[in-house]
């Protein structure tokens, strides 16, 4: 059955990817065991989406290198979640290949995700994703939160520039992350949702 629906799924994916490119919108893609099809779809576009986030990336460090070396490479971001990348795999601890993959992603292209649909679960899962990245990279939680927040904002804006517009003014943001002050959990990040978006 999977072989029968794959061509249709690929056609729909290519149509959605072309629409994202036409509208110049960042795109989130969950690619499982289909990296060559993803690269082919991106290579076939005349114009690329401004940013492509690979959601809960499950490929290897080698595949990251291959993806980054493609024409779309500069626009790719790699997201990791504890929910998919560790817990759903049935492991109590991250596998060495996952840690290698996280280390293979350029710092400016690294994202974390809760991969949860409801706010309560996301609130519990996001710190686990931050810890996963921090441990893999040898970073503090604060550095992981700051880096992935900045990267997430760049991804959402669909650019790889800094956090200022052409006139030098700070751009409005969708999400900001800062430590919770005044408690034993001061190293634990807290997400703040801001009402204005730069898009």
Tab-separated table of C-alpha atoms in Angstrom:
chain	number	residue	atom	x	y	z
A	1	UNK	CA	0.000	0.000	0.000
A	2	UNK	CA	2.852	2.396	0.854
A	3	UNK	CA	4.384	1.940	-2.607
A	4	UNK	CA	1.057	2.838	-4.221
A	5	UNK	CA	0.563	6.087	-2.306
A	6	UNK	CA	4.189	7.291	-2.395
A	7	UNK	CA	3.968	8.867	-5.903
A	8	UNK	CA	0.795	10.726	-4.882
A	9	UNK	CA	2.337	11.840	-1.595
A	10	UNK	CA	5.407	13.083	-3.443
A	11	UNK	CA	3.263	15.038	-5.951
A	12	UNK	CA	1.315	16.713	-3.145
A	13	UNK	CA	4.538	17.497	-1.264
A	14	UNK	CA	6.121	19.042	-4.367
A	15	UNK	CA	2.985	21.169	-4.909
A	16	UNK	CA	3.067	22.399	-1.310
A	17	UNK	CA	6.799	23.105	-1.522
A	18	UNK	CA	6.307	25.084	-4.751
A	19	UNK	CA	3.522	27.095	-3.084
A	20	UNK	CA	5.789	27.906	-0.128
A	21	UNK	CA	8.469	29.035	-2.569
A	22	UNK	CA	6.001	31.144	-4.571
A	23	UNK	CA	4.645	32.818	-1.432
A	24	UNK	CA	8.134	33.006	0.110
A	25	UNK	CA	7.052	31.370	3.349
A	26	UNK	CA	9.232	29.310	5.684
A	27	UNK	CA	8.419	25.629	5.407
A	28	UNK	CA	8.509	22.846	7.987
A	29	UNK	CA	9.106	19.357	6.611
A	30	UNK	CA	9.013	16.044	8.434
A	31	UNK	CA	11.226	13.826	6.303
A	32	UNK	CA	11.605	10.182	7.309
A	33	UNK	CA	13.843	7.925	5.221
A	34	UNK	CA	13.272	10.094	2.145
A	35	UNK	CA	16.182	12.541	2.140
A	36	UNK	CA	17.024	11.918	-1.525
A	37	UNK	CA	13.400	12.664	-2.487
A	38	UNK	CA	13.520	15.869	-0.438
A	39	UNK	CA	16.738	16.994	-2.118
A	40	UNK	CA	15.310	16.185	-5.561
A	41	UNK	CA	12.132	18.163	-4.819
A	42	UNK	CA	14.138	21.170	-3.639
A	43	UNK	CA	16.541	20.943	-6.592
A	44	UNK	CA	13.629	20.945	-9.040
A	45	UNK	CA	12.367	24.315	-7.803
A	46	UNK	CA	13.370	27.436	-9.718
A	47	UNK	CA	12.909	29.470	-6.535
A	48	UNK	CA	13.386	28.011	-3.062
A	49	UNK	CA	11.348	28.763	0.060
A	50	UNK	CA	13.242	31.274	2.223
A	51	UNK	CA	13.793	28.656	4.955
A	52	UNK	CA	13.149	24.937	5.277
A	53	UNK	CA	12.983	23.463	8.776
A	54	UNK	CA	13.528	19.732	8.980
A	55	UNK	CA	11.162	18.848	11.800
A	56	UNK	CA	12.363	16.305	14.412
A	57	UNK	CA	15.239	15.417	12.118
A	58	UNK	CA	15.997	11.704	12.322
A	59	UNK	CA	18.838	11.422	9.828
A	60	UNK	CA	22.533	10.914	10.473
A	61	UNK	CA	25.412	13.362	10.752
A	62	UNK	CA	26.475	12.178	7.291
A	63	UNK	CA	23.042	13.028	5.861
A	64	UNK	CA	23.227	16.474	7.452
A	65	UNK	CA	26.486	17.070	5.585
A	66	UNK	CA	24.916	15.887	2.348
A	67	UNK	CA	21.853	18.100	2.806
A	68	UNK	CA	23.936	21.153	3.668
A	69	UNK	CA	26.027	20.673	0.512
A	70	UNK	CA	22.973	20.961	-1.764
A	71	UNK	CA	21.720	24.152	-3.406
A	72	UNK	CA	19.106	24.412	-0.627
A	73	UNK	CA	21.690	23.834	2.120
A	74	UNK	CA	22.011	27.470	3.210
A	75	UNK	CA	18.238	27.601	3.772
A	76	UNK	CA	17.957	24.425	5.849
A	77	UNK	CA	17.364	24.309	9.592
A	78	UNK	CA	17.400	21.105	11.657
A	79	UNK	CA	14.975	20.639	14.541
A	80	UNK	CA	15.314	18.101	17.344
A	81	UNK	CA	12.812	17.070	19.980
A	82	UNK	CA	13.132	14.747	22.929
A	83	UNK	CA	9.627	13.472	22.173
A	84	UNK	CA	10.444	12.078	18.716
A	85	UNK	CA	14.215	11.784	18.683
A	86	UNK	CA	14.549	10.004	22.053
A	87	UNK	CA	11.281	8.925	23.709
A	88	UNK	CA	9.481	7.546	20.634
A	89	UNK	CA	12.558	5.497	19.804
A	90	UNK	CA	12.067	3.660	23.083
A	91	UNK	CA	15.420	4.759	24.488
A	92	UNK	CA	15.915	6.072	27.984
A	93	UNK	CA	18.938	8.071	26.829
A	94	UNK	CA	19.823	9.648	23.464
A	95	UNK	CA	21.645	7.326	21.096
A	96	UNK	CA	25.231	8.266	20.081
A	97	UNK	CA	24.156	8.721	16.435
A	98	UNK	CA	21.590	11.343	17.508
A	99	UNK	CA	24.190	13.238	19.526
A	100	UNK	CA	26.552	13.129	16.515
A	101	UNK	CA	23.785	14.496	14.301
A	102	UNK	CA	23.097	17.384	16.692
A	103	UNK	CA	26.815	18.205	16.756
A	104	UNK	CA	26.958	18.123	12.918
A	105	UNK	CA	24.402	20.928	12.522
A	106	UNK	CA	25.911	24.410	12.192
A	107	UNK	CA	25.093	26.456	15.291
A	108	UNK	CA	22.956	28.970	13.324
A	109	UNK	CA	20.827	26.152	11.855
A	110	UNK	CA	19.882	24.302	15.047
A	111	UNK	CA	16.298	24.287	16.364
A	112	UNK	CA	14.520	22.589	19.268
A	113	UNK	CA	10.908	21.471	19.289
A	114	UNK	CA	8.480	20.061	21.810
A	115	UNK	CA	6.637	18.082	19.107
A	116	UNK	CA	3.546	18.194	21.297
A	117	UNK	CA	0.123	19.420	20.285
A	118	UNK	CA	-1.049	20.848	23.596
A	119	UNK	CA	0.478	23.621	25.693
A	120	UNK	CA	0.879	21.559	28.870
A	121	UNK	CA	2.792	18.775	27.133
A	122	UNK	CA	4.873	21.292	25.177
A	123	UNK	CA	5.794	23.078	28.413
A	124	UNK	CA	7.137	19.791	29.782
A	125	UNK	CA	8.806	18.607	26.568
A	126	UNK	CA	10.653	21.733	25.460
A	127	UNK	CA	13.108	21.773	28.397
A	128	UNK	CA	13.940	18.134	27.570
A	129	UNK	CA	14.726	19.142	23.982
A	130	UNK	CA	16.899	21.998	25.232
A	131	UNK	CA	18.738	19.635	27.580
A	132	UNK	CA	19.268	17.192	24.690
A	133	UNK	CA	20.906	19.888	22.550
A	134	UNK	CA	22.842	21.428	25.433
A	135	UNK	CA	24.308	18.073	26.442
A	136	UNK	CA	25.187	17.111	22.872
A	137	UNK	CA	26.923	20.447	22.206
A	138	UNK	CA	28.484	20.897	25.664
A	139	UNK	CA	26.434	24.073	26.219
A	140	UNK	CA	24.575	25.470	29.192
A	141	UNK	CA	20.790	25.432	29.051
A	142	UNK	CA	20.875	29.207	28.724
A	143	UNK	CA	23.106	29.037	25.658
A	144	UNK	CA	20.948	26.327	24.071
A	145	UNK	CA	17.808	28.406	24.737
A	146	UNK	CA	19.337	31.639	23.442
A	147	UNK	CA	20.863	30.052	20.329
A	148	UNK	CA	17.810	28.053	19.307
A	149	UNK	CA	15.483	30.997	19.996
A	150	UNK	CA	17.557	33.266	17.742
A	151	UNK	CA	17.620	30.531	15.103
A	152	UNK	CA	13.875	29.978	15.401
A	153	UNK	CA	13.215	33.669	14.895
A	154	UNK	CA	15.430	33.714	11.794
A	155	UNK	CA	13.611	30.631	10.500
A	156	UNK	CA	10.180	32.207	11.086
A	157	UNK	CA	11.267	35.387	9.323
A	158	UNK	CA	12.644	33.324	6.471
A	159	UNK	CA	16.012	35.024	6.527
A	160	UNK	CA	19.492	34.377	7.763
A	161	UNK	CA	20.239	37.949	8.698
A	162	UNK	CA	20.373	39.497	12.115
A	163	UNK	CA	17.481	40.561	14.308
A	164	UNK	CA	17.238	44.067	12.839
A	165	UNK	CA	15.441	45.358	9.781
A	166	UNK	CA	17.088	47.322	6.957
A	167	UNK	CA	16.698	50.552	8.947
A	168	UNK	CA	18.473	49.077	11.983
A	169	UNK	CA	15.355	48.831	14.161
A	170	UNK	CA	14.723	45.650	16.117
A	171	UNK	CA	12.192	43.445	14.399
A	172	UNK	CA	9.065	42.372	16.285
A	173	UNK	CA	9.273	38.751	17.370
A	174	UNK	CA	6.981	35.755	17.626
A	175	UNK	CA	8.671	34.026	20.562
A	176	UNK	CA	11.336	34.908	23.083
A	177	UNK	CA	13.005	32.681	25.611
A	178	UNK	CA	14.505	33.815	28.867
A	179	UNK	CA	15.381	32.152	32.163
A	180	UNK	CA	12.902	32.261	34.985
A	181	UNK	CA	14.378	34.566	37.618
A	182	UNK	CA	14.352	34.254	41.382
A	183	UNK	CA	14.012	30.508	41.883
A	184	UNK	CA	16.047	27.330	42.080
A	185	UNK	CA	14.891	26.743	38.519
A	186	UNK	CA	16.574	29.907	37.244
A	187	UNK	CA	18.400	27.870	34.588
A	188	UNK	CA	15.124	26.480	33.247
A	189	UNK	CA	13.937	28.437	30.218
A	190	UNK	CA	10.480	29.954	30.038
A	191	UNK	CA	8.798	30.707	26.747
A	192	UNK	CA	7.117	34.062	26.333
A	193	UNK	CA	4.669	34.531	23.494
A	194	UNK	CA	4.591	38.032	22.062
A	195	UNK	CA	1.546	39.283	20.203
A	196	UNK	CA	3.280	40.744	17.175
A	197	UNK	CA	4.980	38.804	14.376
A	198	UNK	CA	7.609	40.087	11.953
A	199	UNK	CA	5.808	38.529	8.978
